[in-house]
Coordinates of N, CA, C and O in Angstrom, one line a residue:
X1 N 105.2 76.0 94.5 CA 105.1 77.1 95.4 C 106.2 78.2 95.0 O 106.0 79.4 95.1
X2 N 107.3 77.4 94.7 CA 108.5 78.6 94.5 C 108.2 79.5 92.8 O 109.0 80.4 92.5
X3 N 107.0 79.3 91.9 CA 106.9 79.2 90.6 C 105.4 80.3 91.0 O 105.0 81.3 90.4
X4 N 105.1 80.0 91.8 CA 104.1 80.9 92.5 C 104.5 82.2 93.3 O 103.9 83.3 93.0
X5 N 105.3 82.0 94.0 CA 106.2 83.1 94.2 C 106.4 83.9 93.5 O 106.1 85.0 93.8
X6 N 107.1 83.6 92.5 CA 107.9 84.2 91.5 C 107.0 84.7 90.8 O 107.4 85.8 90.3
X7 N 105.9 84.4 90.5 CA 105.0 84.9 89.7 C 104.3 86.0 90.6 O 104.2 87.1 90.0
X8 N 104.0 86.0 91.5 CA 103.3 86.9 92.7 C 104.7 88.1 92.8 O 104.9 89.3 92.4
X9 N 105.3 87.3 93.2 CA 106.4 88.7 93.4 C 106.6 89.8 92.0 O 106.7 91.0 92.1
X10 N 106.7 89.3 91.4 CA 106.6 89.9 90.3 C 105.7 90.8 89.2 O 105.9 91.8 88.4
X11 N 104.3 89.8 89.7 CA 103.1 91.2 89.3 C 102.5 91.9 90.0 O 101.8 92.8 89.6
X12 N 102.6 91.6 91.7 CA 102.0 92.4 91.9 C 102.7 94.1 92.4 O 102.0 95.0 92.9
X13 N 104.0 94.1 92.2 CA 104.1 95.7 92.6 C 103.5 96.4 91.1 O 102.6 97.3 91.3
X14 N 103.8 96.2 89.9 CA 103.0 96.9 89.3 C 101.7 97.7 89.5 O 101.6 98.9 89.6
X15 N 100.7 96.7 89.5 CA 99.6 97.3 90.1 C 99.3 98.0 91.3 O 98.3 98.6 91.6
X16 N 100.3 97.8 92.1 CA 100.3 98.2 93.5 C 101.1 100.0 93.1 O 100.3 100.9 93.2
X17 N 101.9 100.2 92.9 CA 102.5 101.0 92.7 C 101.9 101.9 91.5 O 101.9 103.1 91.5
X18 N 101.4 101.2 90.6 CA 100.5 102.5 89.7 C 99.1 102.6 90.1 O 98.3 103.1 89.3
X19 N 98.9 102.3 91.1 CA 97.9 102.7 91.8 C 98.1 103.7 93.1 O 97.1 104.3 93.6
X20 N 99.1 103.9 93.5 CA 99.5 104.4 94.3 C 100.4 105.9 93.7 O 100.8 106.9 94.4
X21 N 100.5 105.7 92.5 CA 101.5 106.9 92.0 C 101.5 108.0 92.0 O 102.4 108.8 92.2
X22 N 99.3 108.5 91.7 CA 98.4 109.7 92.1 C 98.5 110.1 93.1 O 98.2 111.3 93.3
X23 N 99.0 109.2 94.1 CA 98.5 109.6 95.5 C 99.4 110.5 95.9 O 100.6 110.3 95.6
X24 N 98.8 111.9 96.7 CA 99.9 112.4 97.3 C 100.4 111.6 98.4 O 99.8 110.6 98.6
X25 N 101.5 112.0 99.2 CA 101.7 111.3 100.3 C 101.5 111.2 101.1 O 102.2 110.5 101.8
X26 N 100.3 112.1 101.8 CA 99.6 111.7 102.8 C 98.6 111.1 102.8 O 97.9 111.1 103.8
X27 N 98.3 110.4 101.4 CA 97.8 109.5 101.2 C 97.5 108.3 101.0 O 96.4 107.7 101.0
X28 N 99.2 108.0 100.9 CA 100.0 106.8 100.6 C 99.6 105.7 101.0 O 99.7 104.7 100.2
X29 N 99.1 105.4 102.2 CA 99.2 104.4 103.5 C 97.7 103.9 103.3 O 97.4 102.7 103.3
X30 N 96.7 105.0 103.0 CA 95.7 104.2 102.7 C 94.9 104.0 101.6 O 93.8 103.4 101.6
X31 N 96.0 104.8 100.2 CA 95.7 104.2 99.3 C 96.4 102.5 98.8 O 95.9 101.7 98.0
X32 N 97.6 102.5 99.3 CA 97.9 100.8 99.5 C 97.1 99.9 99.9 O 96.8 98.9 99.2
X33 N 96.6 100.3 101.8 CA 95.7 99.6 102.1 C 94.0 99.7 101.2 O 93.2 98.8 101.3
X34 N 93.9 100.4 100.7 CA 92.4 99.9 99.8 C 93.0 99.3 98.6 O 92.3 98.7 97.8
X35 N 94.4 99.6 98.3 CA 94.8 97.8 96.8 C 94.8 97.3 97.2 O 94.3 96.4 96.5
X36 N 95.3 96.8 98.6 CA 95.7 95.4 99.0 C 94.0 95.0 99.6 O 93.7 94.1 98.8
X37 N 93.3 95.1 100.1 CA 91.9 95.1 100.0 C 91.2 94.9 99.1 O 90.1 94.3 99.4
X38 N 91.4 95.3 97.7 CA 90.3 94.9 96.7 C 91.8 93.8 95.9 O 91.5 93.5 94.7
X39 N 92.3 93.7 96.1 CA 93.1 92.7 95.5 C 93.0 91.2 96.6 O 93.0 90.1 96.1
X40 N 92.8 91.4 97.9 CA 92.3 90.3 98.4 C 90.7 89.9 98.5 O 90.4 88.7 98.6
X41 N 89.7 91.0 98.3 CA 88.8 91.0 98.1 C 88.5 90.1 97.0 O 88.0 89.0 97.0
X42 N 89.1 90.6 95.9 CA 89.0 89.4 94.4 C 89.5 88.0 94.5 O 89.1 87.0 93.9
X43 N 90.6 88.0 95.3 CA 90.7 86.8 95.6 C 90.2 85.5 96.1 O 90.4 84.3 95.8
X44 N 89.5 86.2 97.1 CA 88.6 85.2 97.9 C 87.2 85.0 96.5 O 86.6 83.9 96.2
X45 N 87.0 86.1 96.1 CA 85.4 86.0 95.5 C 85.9 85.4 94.5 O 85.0 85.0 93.8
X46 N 86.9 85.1 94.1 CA 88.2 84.0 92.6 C 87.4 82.9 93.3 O 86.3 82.5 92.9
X47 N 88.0 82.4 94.4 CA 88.0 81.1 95.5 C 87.0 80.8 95.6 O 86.8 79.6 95.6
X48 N 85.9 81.4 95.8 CA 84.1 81.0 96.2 C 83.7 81.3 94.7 O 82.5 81.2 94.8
X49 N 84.0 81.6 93.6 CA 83.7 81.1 92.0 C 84.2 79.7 92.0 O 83.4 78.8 92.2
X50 N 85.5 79.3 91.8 CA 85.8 78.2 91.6 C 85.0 77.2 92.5 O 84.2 76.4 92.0
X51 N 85.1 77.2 93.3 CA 84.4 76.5 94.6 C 82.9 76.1 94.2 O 82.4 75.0 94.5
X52 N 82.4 77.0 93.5 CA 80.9 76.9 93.2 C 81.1 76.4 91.7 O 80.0 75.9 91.3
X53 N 81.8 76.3 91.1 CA 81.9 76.0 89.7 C 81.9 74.5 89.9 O 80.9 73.9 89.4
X54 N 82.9 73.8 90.5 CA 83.3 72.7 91.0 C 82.4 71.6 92.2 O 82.3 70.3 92.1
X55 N 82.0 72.3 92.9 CA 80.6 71.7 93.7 C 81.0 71.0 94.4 O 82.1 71.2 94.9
X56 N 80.2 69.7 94.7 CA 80.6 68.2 95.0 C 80.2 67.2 94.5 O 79.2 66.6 94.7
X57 N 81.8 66.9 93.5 CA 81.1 65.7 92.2 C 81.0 64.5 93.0 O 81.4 64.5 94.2
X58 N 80.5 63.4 92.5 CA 80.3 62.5 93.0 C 81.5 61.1 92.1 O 81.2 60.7 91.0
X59 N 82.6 60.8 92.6 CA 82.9 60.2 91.4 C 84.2 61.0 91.0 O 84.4 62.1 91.2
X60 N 85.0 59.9 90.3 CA 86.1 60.5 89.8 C 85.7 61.3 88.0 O 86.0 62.5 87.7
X61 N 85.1 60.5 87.0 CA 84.2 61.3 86.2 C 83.8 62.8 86.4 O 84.0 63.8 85.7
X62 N 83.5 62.7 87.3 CA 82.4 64.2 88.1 C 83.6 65.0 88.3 O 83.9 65.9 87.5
X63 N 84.2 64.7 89.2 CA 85.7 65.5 89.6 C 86.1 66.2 88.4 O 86.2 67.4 88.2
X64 N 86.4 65.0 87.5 CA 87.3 65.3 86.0 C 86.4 67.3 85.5 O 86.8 68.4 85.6
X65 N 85.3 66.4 85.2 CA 84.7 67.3 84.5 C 84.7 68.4 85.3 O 85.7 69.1 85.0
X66 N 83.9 69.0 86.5 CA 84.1 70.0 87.4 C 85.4 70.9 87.6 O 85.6 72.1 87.8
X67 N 86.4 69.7 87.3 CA 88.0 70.5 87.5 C 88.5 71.4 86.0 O 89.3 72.2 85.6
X68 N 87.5 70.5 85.2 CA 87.8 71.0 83.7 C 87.1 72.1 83.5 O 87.4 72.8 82.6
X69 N 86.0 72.6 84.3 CA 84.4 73.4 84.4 C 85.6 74.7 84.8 O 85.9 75.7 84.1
X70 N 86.0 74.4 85.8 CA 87.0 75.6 86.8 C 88.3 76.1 85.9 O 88.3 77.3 85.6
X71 N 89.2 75.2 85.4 CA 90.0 75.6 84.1 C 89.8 76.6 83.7 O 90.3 77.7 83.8
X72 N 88.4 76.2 82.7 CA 87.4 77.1 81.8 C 87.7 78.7 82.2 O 88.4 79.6 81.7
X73 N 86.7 78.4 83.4 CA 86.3 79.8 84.1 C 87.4 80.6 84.1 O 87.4 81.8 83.7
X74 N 89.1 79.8 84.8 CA 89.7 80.2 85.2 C 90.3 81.4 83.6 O 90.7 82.6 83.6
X75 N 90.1 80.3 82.6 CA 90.8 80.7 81.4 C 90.4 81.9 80.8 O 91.0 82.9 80.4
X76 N 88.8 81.5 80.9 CA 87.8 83.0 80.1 C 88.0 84.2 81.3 O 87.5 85.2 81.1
X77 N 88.6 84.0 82.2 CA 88.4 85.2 83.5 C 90.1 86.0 82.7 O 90.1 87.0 82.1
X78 N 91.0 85.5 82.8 CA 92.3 85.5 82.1 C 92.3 86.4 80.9 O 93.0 87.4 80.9
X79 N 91.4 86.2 79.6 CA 91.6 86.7 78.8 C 90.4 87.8 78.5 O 90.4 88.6 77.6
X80 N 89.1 87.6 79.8 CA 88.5 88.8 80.1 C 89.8 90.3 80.3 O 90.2 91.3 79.6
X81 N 90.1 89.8 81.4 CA 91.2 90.7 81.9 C 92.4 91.1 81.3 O 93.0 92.2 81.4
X82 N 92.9 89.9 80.4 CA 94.1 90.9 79.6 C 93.1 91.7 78.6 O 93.4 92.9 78.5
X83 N 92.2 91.3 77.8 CA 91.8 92.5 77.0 C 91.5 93.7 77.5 O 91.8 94.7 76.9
X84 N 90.8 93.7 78.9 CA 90.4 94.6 79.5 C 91.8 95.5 79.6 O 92.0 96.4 78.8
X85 N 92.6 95.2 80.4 CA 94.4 95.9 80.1 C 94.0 96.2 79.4 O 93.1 97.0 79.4
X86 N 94.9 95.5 77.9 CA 95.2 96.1 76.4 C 94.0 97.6 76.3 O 94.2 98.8 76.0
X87 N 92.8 96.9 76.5 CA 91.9 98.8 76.2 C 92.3 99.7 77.2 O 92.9 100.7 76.8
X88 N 92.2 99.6 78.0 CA 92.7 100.5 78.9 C 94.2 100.9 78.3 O 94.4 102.1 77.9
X89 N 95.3 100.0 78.3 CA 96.8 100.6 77.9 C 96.3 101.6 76.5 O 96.6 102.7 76.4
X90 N 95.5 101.0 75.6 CA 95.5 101.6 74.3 C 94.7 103.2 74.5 O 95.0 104.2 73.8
X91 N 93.8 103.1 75.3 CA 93.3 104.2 75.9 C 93.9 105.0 76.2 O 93.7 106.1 75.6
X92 N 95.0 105.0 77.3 CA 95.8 105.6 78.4 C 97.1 106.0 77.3 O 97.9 106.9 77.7
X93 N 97.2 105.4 76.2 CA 98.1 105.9 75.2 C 97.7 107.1 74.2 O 98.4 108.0 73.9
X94 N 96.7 107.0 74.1 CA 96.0 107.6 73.0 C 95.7 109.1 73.9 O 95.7 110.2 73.3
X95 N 95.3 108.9 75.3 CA 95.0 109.9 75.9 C 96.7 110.9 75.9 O 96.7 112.0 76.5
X96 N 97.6 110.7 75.6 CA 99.0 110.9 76.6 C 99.2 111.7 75.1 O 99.2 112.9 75.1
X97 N 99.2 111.0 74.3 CA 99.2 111.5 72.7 C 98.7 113.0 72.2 O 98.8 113.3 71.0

């Protein structure tokens, strides 16, 4: 939990704050509240992926595999999204240039 923390604490003002940086300031309050909204939004819909990925194995066999099925997902969702970054950073560079 404390390794979890640390990790949450840590990434999420980024996104939180460069999403917020456009905003003027009387807009501030609810452009936070719609990040923190689609950042819990993806969360839950993270949780009912795995959830559905995983099922209900029957068996410790079944478990194994199902928990290995979720891994997967978890892994290809991971490096969906860092590439997605990297084009966007390489984008947002090239545009600045």
């Amino acid at each position: 939990m404390v390794i979890t923390g640390i990790g949450v604490g840590s990434a999420l003002p980024t996104p939180v704050g460069a999403a917020a940086e456009a905003l003027p300031p009387t807009r501030f309050a609810t452009g936070s509240a719609v990040t923190t909204m689609a950042r819990r939004t993806g969360a839950v819909l993270g949780v009912a992926l795995v959830v559905t990925l995983l099922g209900a194995p029957d068996g410790p066999a079944e478990a194994l595999g199902a928990f290995r099925h979720g891994w997967w997902a978890a892994a290809a969702t991971a490096v969906l999204a860092a590439a997605t970054a990297l084009a966007l950073h390489r984008r947002g560079t090239a545009a600045r240039t």
